[in-house]
PDB file of C-alpha atoms and ligand atoms in Angstrom:
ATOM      1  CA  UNK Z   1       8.610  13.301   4.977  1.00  0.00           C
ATOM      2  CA  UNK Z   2       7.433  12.231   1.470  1.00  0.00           C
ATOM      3  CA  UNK Z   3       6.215   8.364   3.260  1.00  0.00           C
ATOM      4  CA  UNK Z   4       4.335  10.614   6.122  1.00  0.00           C
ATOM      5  CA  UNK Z   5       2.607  12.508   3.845  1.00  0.00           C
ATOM      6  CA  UNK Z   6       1.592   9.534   1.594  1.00  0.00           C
ATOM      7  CA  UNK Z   7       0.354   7.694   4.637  1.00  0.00           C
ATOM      8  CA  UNK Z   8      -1.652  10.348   5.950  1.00  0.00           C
ATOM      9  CA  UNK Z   9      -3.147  10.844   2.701  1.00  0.00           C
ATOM     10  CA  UNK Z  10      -4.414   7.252   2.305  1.00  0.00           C
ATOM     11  CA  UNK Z  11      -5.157   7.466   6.055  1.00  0.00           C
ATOM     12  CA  UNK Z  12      -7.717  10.254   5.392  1.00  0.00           C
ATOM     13  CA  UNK Z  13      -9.036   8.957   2.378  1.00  0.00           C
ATOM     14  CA  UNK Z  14      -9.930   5.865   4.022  1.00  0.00           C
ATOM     15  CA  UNK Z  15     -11.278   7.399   6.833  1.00  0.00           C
ATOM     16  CA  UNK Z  16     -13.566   9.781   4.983  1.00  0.00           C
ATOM     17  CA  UNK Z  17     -14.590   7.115   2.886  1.00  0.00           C
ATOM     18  CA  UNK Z  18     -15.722   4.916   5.664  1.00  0.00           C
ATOM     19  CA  UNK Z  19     -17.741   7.788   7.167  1.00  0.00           C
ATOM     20  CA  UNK Z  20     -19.547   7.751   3.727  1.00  0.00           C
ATOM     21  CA  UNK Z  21     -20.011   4.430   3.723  1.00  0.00           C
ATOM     22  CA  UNK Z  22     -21.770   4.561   7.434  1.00  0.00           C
ATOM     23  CA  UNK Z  23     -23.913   7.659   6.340  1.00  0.00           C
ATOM     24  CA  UNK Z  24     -25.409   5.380   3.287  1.00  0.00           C
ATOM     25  CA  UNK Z  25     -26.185   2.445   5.670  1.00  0.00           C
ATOM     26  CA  UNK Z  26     -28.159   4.571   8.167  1.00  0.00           C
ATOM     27  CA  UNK Z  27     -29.409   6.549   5.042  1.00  0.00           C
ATOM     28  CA  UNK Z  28     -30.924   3.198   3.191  1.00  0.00           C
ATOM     29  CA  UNK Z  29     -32.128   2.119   7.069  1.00  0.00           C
ATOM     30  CA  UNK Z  30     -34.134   5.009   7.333  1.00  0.00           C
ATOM     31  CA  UNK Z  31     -36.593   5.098   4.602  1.00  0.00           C
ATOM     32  CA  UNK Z  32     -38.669   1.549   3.525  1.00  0.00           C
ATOM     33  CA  UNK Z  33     -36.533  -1.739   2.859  1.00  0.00           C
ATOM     34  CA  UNK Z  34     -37.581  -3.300  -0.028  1.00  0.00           C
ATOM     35  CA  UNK Z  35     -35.773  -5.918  -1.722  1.00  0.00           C
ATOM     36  CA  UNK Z  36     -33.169  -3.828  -3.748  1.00  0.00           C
ATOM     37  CA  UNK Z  37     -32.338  -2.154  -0.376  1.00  0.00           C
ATOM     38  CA  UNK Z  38     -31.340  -5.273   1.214  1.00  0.00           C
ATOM     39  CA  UNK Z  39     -29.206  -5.842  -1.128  1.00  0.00           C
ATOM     40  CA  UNK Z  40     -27.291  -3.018  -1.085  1.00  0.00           C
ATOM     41  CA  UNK Z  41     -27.154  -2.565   2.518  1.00  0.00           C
ATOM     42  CA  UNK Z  42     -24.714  -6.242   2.202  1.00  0.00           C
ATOM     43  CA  UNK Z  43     -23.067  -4.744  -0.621  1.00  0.00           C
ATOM     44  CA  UNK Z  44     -22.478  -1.225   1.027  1.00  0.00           C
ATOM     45  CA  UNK Z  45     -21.838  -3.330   4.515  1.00  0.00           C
ATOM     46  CA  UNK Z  46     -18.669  -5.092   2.326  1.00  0.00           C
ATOM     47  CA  UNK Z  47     -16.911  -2.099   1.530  1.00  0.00           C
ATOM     48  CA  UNK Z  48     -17.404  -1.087   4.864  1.00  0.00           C
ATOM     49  CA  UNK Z  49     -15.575  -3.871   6.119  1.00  0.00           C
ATOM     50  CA  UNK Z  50     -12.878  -3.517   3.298  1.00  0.00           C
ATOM     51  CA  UNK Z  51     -12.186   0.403   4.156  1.00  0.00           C
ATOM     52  CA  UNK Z  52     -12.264  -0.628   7.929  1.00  0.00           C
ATOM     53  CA  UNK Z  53      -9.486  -3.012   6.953  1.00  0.00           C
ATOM     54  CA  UNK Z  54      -7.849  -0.164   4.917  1.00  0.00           C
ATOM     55  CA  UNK Z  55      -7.901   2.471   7.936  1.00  0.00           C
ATOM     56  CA  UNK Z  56      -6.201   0.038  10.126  1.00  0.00           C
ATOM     57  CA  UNK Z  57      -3.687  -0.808   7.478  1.00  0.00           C
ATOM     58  CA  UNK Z  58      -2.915   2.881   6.753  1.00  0.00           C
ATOM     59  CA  UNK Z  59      -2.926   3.866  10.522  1.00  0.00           C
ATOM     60  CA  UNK Z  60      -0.714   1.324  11.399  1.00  0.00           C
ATOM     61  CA  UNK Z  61       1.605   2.259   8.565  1.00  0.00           C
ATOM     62  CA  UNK Z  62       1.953   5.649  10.006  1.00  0.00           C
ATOM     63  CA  UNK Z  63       2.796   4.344  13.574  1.00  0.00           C
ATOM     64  CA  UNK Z  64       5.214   2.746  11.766  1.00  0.00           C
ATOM     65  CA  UNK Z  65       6.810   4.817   9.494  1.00  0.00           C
ATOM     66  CA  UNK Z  66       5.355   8.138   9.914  1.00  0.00           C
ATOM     67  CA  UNK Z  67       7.423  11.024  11.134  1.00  0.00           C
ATOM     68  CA  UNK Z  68       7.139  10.811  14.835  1.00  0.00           C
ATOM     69  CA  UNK Z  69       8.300   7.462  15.195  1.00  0.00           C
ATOM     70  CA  UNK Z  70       6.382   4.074  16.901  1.00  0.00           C
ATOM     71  CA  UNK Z  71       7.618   4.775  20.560  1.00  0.00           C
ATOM     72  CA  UNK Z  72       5.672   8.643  20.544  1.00  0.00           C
ATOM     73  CA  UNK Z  73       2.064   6.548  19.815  1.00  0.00           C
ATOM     74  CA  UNK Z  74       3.090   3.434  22.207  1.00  0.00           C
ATOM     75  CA  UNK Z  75       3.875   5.812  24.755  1.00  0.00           C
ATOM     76  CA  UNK Z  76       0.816   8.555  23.751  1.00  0.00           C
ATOM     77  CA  UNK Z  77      -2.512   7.720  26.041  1.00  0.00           C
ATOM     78  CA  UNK Z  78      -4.628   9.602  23.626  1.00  0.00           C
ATOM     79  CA  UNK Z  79      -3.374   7.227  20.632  1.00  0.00           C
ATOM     80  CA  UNK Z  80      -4.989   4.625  23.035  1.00  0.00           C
ATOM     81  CA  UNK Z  81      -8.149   6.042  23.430  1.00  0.00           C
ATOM     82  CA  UNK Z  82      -8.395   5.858  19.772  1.00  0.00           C
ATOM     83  CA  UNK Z  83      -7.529   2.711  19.610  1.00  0.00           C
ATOM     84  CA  UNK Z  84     -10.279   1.859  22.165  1.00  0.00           C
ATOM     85  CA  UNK Z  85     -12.672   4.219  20.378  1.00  0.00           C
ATOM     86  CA  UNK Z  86     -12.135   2.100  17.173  1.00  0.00           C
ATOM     87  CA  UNK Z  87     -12.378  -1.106  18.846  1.00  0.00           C
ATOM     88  CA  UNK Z  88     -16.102   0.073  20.209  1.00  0.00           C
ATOM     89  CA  UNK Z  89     -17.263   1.077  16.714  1.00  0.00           C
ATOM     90  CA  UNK Z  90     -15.926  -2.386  15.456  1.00  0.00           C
ATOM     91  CA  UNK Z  91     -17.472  -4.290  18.476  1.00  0.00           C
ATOM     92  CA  UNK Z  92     -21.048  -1.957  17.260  1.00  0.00           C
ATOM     93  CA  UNK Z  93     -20.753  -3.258  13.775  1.00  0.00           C
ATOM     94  CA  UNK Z  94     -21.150  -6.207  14.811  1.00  0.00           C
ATOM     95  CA  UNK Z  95     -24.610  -6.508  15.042  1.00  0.00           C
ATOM     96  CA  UNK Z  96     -25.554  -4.611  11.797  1.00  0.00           C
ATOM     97  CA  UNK Z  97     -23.651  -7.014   9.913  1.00  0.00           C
ATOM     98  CA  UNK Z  98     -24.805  -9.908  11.011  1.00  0.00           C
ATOM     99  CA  UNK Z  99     -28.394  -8.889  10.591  1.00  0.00           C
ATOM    100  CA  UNK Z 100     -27.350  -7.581   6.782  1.00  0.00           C
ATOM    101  CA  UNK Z 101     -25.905 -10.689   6.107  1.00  0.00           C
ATOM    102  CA  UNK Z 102     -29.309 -12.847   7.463  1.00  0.00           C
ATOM    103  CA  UNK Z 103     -31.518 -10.320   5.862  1.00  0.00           C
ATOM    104  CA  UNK Z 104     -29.529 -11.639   2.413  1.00  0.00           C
ATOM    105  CA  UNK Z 105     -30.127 -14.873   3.157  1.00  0.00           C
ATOM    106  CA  UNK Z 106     -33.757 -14.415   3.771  1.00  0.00           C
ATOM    107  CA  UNK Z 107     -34.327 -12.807   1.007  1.00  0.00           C
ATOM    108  CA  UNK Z 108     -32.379 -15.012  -1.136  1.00  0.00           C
ATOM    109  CA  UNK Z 109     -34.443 -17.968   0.389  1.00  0.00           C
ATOM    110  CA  UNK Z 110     -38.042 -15.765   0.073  1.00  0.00           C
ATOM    111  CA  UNK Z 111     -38.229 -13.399  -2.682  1.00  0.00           C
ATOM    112  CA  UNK Z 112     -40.988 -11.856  -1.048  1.00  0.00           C
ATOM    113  CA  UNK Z 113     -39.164 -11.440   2.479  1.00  0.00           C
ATOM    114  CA  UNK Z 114     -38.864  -7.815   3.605  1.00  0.00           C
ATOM    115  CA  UNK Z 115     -37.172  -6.692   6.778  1.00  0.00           C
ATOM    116  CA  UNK Z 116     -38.980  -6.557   9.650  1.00  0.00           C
ATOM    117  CA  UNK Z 117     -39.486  -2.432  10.951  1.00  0.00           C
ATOM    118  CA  UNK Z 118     -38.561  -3.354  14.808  1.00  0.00           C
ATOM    119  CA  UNK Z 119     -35.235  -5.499  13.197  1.00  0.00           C
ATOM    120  CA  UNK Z 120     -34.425  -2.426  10.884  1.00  0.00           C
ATOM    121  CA  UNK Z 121     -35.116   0.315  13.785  1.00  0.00           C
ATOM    122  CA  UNK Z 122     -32.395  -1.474  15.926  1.00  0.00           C
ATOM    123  CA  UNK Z 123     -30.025  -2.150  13.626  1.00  0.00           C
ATOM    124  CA  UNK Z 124     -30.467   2.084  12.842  1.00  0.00           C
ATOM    125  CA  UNK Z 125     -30.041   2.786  16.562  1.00  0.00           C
ATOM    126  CA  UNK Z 126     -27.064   0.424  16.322  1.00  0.00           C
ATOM    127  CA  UNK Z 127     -25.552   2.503  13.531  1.00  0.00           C
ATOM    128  CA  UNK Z 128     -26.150   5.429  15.110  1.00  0.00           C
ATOM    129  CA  UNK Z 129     -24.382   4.971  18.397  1.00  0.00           C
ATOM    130  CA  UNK Z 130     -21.302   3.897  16.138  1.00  0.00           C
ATOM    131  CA  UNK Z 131     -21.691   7.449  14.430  1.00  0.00           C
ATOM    132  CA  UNK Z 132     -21.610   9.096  17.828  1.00  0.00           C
ATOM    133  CA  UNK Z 133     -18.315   7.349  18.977  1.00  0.00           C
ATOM    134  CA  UNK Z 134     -16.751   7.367  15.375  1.00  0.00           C
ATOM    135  CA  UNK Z 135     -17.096  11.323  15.492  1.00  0.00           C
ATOM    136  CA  UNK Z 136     -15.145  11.302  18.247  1.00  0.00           C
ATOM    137  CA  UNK Z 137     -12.182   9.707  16.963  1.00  0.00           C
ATOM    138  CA  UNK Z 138     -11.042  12.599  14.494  1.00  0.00           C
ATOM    139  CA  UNK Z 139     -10.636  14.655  18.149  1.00  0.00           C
ATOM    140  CA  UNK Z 140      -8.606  12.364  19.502  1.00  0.00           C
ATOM    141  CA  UNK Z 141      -6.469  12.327  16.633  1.00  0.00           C
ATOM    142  CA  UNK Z 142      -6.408  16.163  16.211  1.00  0.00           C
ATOM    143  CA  UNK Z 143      -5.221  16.107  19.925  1.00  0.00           C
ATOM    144  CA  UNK Z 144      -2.665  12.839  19.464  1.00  0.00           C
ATOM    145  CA  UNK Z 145      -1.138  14.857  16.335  1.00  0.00           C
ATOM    146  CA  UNK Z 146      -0.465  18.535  18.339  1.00  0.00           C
ATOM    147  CA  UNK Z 147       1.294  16.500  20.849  1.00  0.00           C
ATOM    148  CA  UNK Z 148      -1.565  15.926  23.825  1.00  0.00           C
ATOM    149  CA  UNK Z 149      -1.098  12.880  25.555  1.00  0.00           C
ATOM    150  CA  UNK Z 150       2.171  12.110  26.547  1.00  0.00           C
TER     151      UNK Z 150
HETATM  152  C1  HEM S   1      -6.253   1.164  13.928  1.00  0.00           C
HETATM  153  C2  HEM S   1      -6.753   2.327  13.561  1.00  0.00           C
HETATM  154  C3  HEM S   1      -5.978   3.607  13.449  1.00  0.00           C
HETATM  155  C4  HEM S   1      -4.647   3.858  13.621  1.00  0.00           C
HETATM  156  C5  HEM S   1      -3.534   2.890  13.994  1.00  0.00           C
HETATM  157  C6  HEM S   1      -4.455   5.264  13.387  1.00  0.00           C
HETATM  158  C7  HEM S   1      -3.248   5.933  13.463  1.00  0.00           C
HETATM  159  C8  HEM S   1      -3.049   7.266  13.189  1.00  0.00           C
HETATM  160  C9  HEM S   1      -1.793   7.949  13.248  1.00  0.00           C
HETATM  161  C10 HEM S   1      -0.453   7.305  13.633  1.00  0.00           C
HETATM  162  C11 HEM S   1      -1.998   9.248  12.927  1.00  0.00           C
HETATM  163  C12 HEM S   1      -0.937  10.351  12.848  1.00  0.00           C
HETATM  164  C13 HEM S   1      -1.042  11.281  14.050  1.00  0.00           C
HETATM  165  C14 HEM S   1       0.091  12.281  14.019  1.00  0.00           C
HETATM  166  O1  HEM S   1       0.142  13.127  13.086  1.00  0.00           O
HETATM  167  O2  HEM S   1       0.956  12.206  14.906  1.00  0.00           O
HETATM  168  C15 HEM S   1      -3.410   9.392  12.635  1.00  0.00           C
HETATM  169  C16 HEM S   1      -4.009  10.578  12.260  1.00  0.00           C
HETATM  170  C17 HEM S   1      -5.344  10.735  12.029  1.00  0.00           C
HETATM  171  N1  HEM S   1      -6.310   9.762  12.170  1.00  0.00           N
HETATM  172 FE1  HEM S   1      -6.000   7.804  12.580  1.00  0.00          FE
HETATM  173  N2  HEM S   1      -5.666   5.846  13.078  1.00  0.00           N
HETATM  174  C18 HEM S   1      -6.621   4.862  13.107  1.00  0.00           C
HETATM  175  C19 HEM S   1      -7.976   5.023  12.905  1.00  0.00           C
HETATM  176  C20 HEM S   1      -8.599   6.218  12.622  1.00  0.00           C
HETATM  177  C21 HEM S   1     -10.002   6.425  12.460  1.00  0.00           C
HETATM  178  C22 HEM S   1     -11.062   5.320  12.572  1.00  0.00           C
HETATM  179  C23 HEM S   1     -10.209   7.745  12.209  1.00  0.00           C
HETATM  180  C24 HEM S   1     -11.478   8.512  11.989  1.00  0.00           C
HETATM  181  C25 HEM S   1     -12.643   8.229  12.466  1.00  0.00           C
HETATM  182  C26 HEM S   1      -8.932   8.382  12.189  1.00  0.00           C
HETATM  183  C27 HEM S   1      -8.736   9.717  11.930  1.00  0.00           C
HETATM  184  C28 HEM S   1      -7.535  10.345  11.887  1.00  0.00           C
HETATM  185  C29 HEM S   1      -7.341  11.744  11.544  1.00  0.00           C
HETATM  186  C30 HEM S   1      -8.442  12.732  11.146  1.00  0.00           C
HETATM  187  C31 HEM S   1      -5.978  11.984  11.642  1.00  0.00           C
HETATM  188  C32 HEM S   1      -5.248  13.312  11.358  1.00  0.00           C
HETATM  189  C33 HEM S   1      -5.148  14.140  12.633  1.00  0.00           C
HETATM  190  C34 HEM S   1      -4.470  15.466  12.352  1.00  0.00           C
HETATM  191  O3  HEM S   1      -3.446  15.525  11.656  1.00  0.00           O
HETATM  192  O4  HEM S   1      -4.974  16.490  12.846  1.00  0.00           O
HETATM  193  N3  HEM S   1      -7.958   7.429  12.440  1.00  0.00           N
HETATM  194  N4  HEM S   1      -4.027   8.175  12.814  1.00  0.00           N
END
């Protein structure tokens, strides 16, 4: 009891963080880029990756060890949808952090380089579509945890 409630803590605090982190990024995309905002986009972009990396650690802990045992989530079709939902919102993030990482370089190679409005547009709209299917995941996992899906 004490492990499940551990694990969901860390589980949510990852989670919440990483919906932070995504509400900076389109935040800092939607007002003027200038050289300092570049920069933190790849810095904010990191921890995104790193609390990414945490969720998945923390979720998988708790289809391991949380109360309900592995076989309920294995066997649970809404656990997959999350898992497919997550797996689109990684596949999204794709292309935001590649075009962080090149706006870095860019920069690092011109001091003068700013990011062009079309490239900085796209990469919001890409951000945004992630938000839409990200929002959906806590529903799924309100659903998987009252027992829906089996
Ligand atoms: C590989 C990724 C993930 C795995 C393996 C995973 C796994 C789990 C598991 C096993 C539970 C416990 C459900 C229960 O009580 O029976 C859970 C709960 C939860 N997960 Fe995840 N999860 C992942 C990603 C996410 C993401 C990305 C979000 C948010 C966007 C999220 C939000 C939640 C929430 C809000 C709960 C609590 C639901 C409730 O108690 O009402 N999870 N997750």
């Amino acid at each position: 009891m004490l492990t499940d409630w551990i694990l969901a803590c860390l589980h949510h605090l990852a989670v919440f963080s990483l919906a932070g982190v995504i509400a900076a990024e389109v935040a800092l995309l939607s007002v003027r880029i200038e050289a300092g905002g570049v920069r933190r986009l790849a810095a904010v972009d990191a921890w995104y990756g790193a609390l990414a990396g945490l969720v998945i650690v923390f979720g998988v802990m708790r289809v391991i060890w949380g109360a309900k045992g592995y076989e309920y989530y294995l066997a649970n079709h809404i656990f997959w949808t999350k898992m497919l939902l997550f797996l689109i919102v990684g596949l999204l993030s794709i292309r935001p952090t590649l075009t962080f990482l090149a706006w870095k370089r860019r920069l690092n190679a011109d001091p003068a380089f700013l990011p062009p409005k079309g490239e900085a547009d796209r990469v919001r709209t890409y951000l945004l579509i992630e938000v839409a299917v990200f929002l959906c995941i806590p529903i799924a996992a309100a659903a998987l945890a009252r027992g829906y899906g089996l």
